[in-house]
XYZ file of N, CA and C in Angstrom:
513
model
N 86.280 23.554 -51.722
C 86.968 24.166 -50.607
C 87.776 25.341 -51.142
N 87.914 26.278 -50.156
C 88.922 28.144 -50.443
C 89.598 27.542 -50.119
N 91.059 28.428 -50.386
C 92.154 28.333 -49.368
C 93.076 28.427 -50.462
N 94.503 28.262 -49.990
C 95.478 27.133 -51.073
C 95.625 25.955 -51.175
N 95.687 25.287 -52.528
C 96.060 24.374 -53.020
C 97.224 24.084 -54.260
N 98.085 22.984 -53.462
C 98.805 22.832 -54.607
C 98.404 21.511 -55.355
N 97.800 21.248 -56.779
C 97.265 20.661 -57.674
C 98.095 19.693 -58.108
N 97.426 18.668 -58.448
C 98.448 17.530 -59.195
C 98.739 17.735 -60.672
N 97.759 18.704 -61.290
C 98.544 19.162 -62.360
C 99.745 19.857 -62.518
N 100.145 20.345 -61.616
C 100.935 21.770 -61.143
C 100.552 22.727 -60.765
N 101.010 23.138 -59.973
C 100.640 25.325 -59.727
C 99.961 24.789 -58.607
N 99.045 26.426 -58.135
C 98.404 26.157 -57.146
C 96.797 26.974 -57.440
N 95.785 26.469 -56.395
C 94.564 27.010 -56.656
C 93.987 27.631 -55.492
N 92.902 28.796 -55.688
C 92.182 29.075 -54.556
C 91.047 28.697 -54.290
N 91.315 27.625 -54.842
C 89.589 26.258 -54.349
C 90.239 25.179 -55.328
N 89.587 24.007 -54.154
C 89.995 22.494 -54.514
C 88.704 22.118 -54.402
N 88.319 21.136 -56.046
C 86.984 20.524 -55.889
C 87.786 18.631 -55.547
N 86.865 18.358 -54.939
C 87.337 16.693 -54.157
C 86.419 15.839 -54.903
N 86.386 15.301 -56.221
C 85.621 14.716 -56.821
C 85.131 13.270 -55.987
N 85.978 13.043 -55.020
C 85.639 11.978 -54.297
C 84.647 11.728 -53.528
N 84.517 13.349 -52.867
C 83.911 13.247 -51.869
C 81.784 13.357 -52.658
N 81.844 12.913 -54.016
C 80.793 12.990 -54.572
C 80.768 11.706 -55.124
N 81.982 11.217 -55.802
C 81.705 10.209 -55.709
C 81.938 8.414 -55.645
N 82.226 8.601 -54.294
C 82.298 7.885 -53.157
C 80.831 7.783 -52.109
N 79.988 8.873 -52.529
C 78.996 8.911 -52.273
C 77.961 8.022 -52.624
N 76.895 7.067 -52.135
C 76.170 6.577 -53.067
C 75.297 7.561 -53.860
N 74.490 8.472 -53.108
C 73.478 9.168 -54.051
C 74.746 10.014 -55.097
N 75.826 10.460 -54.514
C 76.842 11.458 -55.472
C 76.957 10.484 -56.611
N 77.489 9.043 -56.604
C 77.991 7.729 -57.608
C 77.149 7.526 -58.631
N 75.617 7.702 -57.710
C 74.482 7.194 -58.867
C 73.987 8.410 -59.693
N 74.127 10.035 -59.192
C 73.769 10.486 -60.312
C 74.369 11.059 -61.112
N 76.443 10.577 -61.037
C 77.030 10.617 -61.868
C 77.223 9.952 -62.908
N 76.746 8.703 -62.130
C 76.923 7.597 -63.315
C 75.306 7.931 -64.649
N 74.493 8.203 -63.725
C 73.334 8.586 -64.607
C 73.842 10.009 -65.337
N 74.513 10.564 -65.344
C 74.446 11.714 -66.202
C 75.156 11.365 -67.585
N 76.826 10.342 -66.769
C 77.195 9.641 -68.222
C 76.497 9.097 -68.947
N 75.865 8.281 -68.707
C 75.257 6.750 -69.148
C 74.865 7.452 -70.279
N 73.830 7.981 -70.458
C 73.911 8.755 -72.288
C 74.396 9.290 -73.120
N 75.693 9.534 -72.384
C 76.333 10.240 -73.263
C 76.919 9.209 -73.861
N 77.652 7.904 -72.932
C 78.541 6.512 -73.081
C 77.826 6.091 -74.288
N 76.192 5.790 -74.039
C 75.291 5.034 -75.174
C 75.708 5.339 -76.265
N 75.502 7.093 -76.363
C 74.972 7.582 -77.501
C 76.662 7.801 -78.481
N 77.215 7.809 -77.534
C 78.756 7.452 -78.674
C 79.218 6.003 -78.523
N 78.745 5.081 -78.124
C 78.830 3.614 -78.477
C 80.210 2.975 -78.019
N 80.329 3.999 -76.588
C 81.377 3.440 -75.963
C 81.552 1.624 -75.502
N 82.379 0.875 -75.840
C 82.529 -0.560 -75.648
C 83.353 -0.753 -73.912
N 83.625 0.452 -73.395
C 84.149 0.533 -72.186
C 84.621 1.871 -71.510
N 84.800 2.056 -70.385
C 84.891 3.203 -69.971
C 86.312 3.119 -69.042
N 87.080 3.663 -69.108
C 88.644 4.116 -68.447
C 89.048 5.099 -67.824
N 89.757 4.953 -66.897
C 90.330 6.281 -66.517
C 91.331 6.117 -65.648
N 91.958 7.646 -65.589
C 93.035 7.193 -64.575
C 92.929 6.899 -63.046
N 93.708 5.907 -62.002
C 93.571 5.684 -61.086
C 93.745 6.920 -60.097
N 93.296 7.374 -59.265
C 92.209 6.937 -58.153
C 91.136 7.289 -58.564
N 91.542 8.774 -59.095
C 90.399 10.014 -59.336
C 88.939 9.126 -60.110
N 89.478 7.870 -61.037
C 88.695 8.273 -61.951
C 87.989 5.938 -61.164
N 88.351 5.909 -60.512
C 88.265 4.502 -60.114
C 86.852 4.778 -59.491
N 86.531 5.199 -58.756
C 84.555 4.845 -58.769
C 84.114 5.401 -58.968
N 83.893 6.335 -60.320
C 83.381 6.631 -61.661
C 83.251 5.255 -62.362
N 84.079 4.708 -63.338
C 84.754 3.565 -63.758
C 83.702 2.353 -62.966
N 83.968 2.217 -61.868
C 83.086 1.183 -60.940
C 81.560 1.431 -60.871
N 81.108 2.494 -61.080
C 79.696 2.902 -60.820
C 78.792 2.810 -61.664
N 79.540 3.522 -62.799
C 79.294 3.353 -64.730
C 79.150 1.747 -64.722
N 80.143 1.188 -64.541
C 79.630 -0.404 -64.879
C 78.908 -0.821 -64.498
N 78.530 -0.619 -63.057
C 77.352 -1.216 -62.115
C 76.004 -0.862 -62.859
N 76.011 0.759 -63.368
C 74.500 1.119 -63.406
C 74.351 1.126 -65.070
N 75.348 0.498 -65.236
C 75.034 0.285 -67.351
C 75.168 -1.590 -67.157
N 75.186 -2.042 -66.382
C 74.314 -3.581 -66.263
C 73.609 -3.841 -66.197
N 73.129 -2.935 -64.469
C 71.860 -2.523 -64.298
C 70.541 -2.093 -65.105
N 71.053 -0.979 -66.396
C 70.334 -0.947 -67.321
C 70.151 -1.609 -68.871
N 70.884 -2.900 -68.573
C 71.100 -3.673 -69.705
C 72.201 -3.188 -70.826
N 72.964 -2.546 -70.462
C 73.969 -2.062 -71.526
C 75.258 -2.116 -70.692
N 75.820 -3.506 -70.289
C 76.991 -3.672 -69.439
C 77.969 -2.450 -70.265
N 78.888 -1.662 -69.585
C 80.077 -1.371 -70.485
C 80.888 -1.578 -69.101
N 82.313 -2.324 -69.329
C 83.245 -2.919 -68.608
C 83.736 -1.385 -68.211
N 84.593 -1.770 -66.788
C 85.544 -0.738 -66.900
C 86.934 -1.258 -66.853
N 87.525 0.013 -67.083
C 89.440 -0.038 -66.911
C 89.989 1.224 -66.203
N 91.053 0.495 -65.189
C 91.602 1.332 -64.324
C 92.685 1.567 -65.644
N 93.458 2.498 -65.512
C 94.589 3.444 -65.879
C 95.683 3.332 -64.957
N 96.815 2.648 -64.716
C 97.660 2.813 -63.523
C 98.922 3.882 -64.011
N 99.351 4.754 -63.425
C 100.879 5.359 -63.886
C 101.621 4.687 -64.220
N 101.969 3.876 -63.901
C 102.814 3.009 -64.695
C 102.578 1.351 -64.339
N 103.191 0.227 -65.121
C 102.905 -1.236 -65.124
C 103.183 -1.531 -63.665
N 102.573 -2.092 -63.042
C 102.807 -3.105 -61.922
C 104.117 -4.227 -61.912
N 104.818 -3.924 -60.654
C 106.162 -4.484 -61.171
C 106.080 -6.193 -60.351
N 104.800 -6.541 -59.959
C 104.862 -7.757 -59.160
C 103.091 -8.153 -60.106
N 102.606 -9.618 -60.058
C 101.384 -10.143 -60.015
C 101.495 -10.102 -61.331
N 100.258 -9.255 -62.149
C 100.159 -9.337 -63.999
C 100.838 -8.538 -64.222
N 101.718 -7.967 -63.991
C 102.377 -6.524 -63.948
C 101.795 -5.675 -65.338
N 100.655 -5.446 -65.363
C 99.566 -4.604 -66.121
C 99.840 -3.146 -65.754
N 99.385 -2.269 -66.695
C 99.246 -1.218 -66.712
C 97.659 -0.831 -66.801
N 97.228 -1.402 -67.192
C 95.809 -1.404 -67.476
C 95.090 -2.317 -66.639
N 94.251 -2.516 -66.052
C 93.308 -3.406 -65.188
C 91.970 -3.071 -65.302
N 91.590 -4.472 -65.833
C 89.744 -4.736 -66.206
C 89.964 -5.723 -67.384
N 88.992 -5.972 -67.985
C 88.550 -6.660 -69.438
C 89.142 -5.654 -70.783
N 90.269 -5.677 -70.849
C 90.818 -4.928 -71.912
C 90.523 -5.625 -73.022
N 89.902 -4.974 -74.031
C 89.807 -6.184 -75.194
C 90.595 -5.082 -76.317
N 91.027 -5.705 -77.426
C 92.112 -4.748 -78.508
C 90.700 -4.313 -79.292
N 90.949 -2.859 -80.135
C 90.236 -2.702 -81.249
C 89.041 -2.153 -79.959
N 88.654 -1.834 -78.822
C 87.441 -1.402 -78.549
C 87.257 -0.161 -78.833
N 86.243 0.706 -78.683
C 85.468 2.123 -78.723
C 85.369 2.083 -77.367
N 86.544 2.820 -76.706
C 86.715 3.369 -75.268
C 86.346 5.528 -75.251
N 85.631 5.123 -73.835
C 85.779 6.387 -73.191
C 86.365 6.645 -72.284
N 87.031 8.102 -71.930
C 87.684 8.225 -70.797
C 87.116 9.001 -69.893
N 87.871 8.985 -68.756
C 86.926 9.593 -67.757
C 87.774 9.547 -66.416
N 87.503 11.061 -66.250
C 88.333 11.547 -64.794
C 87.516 12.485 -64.097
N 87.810 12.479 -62.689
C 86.910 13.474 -62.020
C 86.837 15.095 -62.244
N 88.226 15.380 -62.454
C 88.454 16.911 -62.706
C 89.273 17.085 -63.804
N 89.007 18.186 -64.244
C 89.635 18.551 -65.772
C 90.957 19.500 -65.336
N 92.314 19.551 -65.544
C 92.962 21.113 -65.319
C 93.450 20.899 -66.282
N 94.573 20.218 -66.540
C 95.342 20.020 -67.716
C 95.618 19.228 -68.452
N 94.499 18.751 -68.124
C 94.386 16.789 -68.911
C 95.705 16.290 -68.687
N 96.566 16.332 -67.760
C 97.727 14.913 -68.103
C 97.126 14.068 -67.834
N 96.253 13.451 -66.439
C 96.107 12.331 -66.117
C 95.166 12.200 -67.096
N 94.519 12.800 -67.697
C 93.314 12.407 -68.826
C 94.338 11.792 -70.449
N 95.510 12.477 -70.262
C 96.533 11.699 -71.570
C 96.608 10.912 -70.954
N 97.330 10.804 -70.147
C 98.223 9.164 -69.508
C 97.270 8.363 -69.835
N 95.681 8.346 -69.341
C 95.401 7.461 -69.933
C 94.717 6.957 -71.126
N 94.225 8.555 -71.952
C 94.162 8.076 -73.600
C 95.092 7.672 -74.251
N 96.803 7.977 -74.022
C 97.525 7.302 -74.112
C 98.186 5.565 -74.217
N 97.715 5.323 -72.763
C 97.818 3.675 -72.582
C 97.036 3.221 -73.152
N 95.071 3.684 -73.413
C 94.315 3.305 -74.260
C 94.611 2.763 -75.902
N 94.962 4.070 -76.288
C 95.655 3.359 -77.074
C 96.720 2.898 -78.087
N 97.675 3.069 -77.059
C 98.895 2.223 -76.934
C 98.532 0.638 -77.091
N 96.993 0.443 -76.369
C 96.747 -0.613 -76.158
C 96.057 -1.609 -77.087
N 95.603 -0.510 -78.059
C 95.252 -1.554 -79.427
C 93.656 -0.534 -79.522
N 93.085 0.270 -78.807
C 91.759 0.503 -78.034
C 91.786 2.379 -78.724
N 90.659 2.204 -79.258
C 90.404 3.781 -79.790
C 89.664 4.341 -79.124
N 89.753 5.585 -78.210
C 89.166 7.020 -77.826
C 88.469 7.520 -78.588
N 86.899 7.527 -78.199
C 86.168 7.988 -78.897
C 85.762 9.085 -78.002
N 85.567 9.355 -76.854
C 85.340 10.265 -75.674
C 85.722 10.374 -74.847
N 86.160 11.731 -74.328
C 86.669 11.953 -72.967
C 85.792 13.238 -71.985
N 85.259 12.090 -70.326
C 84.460 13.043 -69.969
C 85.352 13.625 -68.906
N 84.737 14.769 -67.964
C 84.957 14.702 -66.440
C 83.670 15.361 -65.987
N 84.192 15.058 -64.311
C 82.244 15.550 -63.409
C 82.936 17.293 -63.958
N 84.212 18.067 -63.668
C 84.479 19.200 -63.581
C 85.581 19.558 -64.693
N 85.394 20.696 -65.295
C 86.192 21.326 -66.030
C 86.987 22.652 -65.734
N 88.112 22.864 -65.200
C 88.659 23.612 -64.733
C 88.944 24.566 -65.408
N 88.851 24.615 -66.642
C 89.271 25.156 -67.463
C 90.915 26.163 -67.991
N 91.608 25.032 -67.577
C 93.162 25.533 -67.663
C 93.753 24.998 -68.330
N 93.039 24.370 -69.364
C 93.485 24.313 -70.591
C 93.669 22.769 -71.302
N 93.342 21.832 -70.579
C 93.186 20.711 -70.337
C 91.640 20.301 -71.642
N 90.619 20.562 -71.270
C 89.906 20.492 -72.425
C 89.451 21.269 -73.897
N 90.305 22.109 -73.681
C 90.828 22.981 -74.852
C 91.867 21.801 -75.704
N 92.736 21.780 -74.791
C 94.060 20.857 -75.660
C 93.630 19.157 -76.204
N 92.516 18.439 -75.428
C 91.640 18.077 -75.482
C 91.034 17.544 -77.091
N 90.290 18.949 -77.147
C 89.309 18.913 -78.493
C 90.204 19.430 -79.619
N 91.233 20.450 -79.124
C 92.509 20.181 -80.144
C 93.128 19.364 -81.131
N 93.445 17.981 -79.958
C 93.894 16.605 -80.723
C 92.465 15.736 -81.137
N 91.437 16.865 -81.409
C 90.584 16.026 -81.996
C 89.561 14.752 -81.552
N 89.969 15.287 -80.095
C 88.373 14.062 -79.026
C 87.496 15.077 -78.917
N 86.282 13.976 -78.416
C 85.185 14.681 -78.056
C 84.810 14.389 -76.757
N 84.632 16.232 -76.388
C 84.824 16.033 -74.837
C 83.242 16.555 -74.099
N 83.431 15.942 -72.982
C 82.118 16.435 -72.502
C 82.451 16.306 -70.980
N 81.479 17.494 -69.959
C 81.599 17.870 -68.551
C 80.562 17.655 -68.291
N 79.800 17.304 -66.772
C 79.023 18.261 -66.227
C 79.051 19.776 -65.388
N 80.286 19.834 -65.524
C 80.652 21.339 -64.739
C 81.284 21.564 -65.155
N 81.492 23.119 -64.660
C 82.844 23.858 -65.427
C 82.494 24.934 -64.047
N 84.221 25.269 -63.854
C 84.617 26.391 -63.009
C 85.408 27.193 -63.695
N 84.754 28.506 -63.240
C 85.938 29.392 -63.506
C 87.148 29.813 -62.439
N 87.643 30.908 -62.917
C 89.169 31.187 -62.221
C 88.951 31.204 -60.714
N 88.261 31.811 -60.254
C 87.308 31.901 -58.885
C 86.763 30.714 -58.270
N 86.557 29.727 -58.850
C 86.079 28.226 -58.287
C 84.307 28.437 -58.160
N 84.066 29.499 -58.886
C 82.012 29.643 -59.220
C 82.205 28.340 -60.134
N 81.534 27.662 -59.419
C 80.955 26.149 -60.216
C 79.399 26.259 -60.824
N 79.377 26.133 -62.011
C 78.364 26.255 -63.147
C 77.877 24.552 -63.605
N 76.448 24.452 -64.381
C 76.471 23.486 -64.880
C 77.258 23.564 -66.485
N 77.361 22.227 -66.917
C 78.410 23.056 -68.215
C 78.050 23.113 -69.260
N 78.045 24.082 -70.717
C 77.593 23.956 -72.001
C 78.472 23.229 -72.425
N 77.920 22.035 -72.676
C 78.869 21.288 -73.609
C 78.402 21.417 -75.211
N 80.035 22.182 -75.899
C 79.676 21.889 -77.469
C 80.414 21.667 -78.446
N 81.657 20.686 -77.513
C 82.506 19.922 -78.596
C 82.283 19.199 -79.422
């Protein structure tokens, strides 16, 4: 979408991509989850995470269609902060300590919500081996990213203009 937007990273934009509205989708869900799924394999992710909402049926879809193909990988929600009633978790799913986690959010701007939850990852005992998104905004978020030394991967990338490209990934 044009227009203005003010971003949850901060600032504002003249196009908002709605990662939801792809996938929340079934055909949008399934051929996101199929675009990860090799990348998850091929770095030997033990689970896939991300932060809540953005990154919650991603997370749900990935698990469904890596069962589906005989390579369960669990997921984990990311919450902002611990739950102050029930398990009062910060993390929700099959957290196991010591795993080979990936992360994963719908849109890239400035990676906080992509720290917050490589962060809690691992805080949590759980090593980051990858961090994806469907979009890369490129504001600096997967720059800072491959900086601290992850390996990152998109299927898109926008520029300043909101022209959505497929993406060279060559972190």
């Amino acid at each position: 979408m044009f227009g203005e937007f003010k971003l949850s990273a901060g600032g504002t934009s003249s196009y908002y991509f709605d990662g939801r509205m792809i996938t929340l989708d079934p055909e949008g869900a399934n051929l996101i989850s199929e675009a990860f799924m090799p990348v998850l394999t091929e770095c030997g992710a033990e689970a896939l995470a991300g932060p809540t909402l953005g990154a919650d049926p991603i997370v749900s879809s990935v698990a469904l269609l890596s069962y589906q193909q005989g390579h369960p990988i669990p997921g984990l929600i990311v919450r902002k902060e611990a739950k102050a009633h029930g398990g009062k978790r910060g993390i929700e799913g099959p957290l196991v300590d010591g795993a080979r986690v990936a992360v994963v959010d719908d849109t890239c701007s400035t990676g906080a919500s992509l720290f917050l939850a490589i962060d809690a990852m691992e805080a949590a005992g759980c090593k980051v081996i990858k961090v994806l998104s469907i979009l890369d905004r490129h504001q600096g978020g997967s720059e800072e990213i491959i900086r601290r030394g992850y390996d990152f991967f998109t299927i898109l990338e926008a520029d300043a203009d909101g022209n959505i490209t497929p993406a060279n990934n060559k972190s």
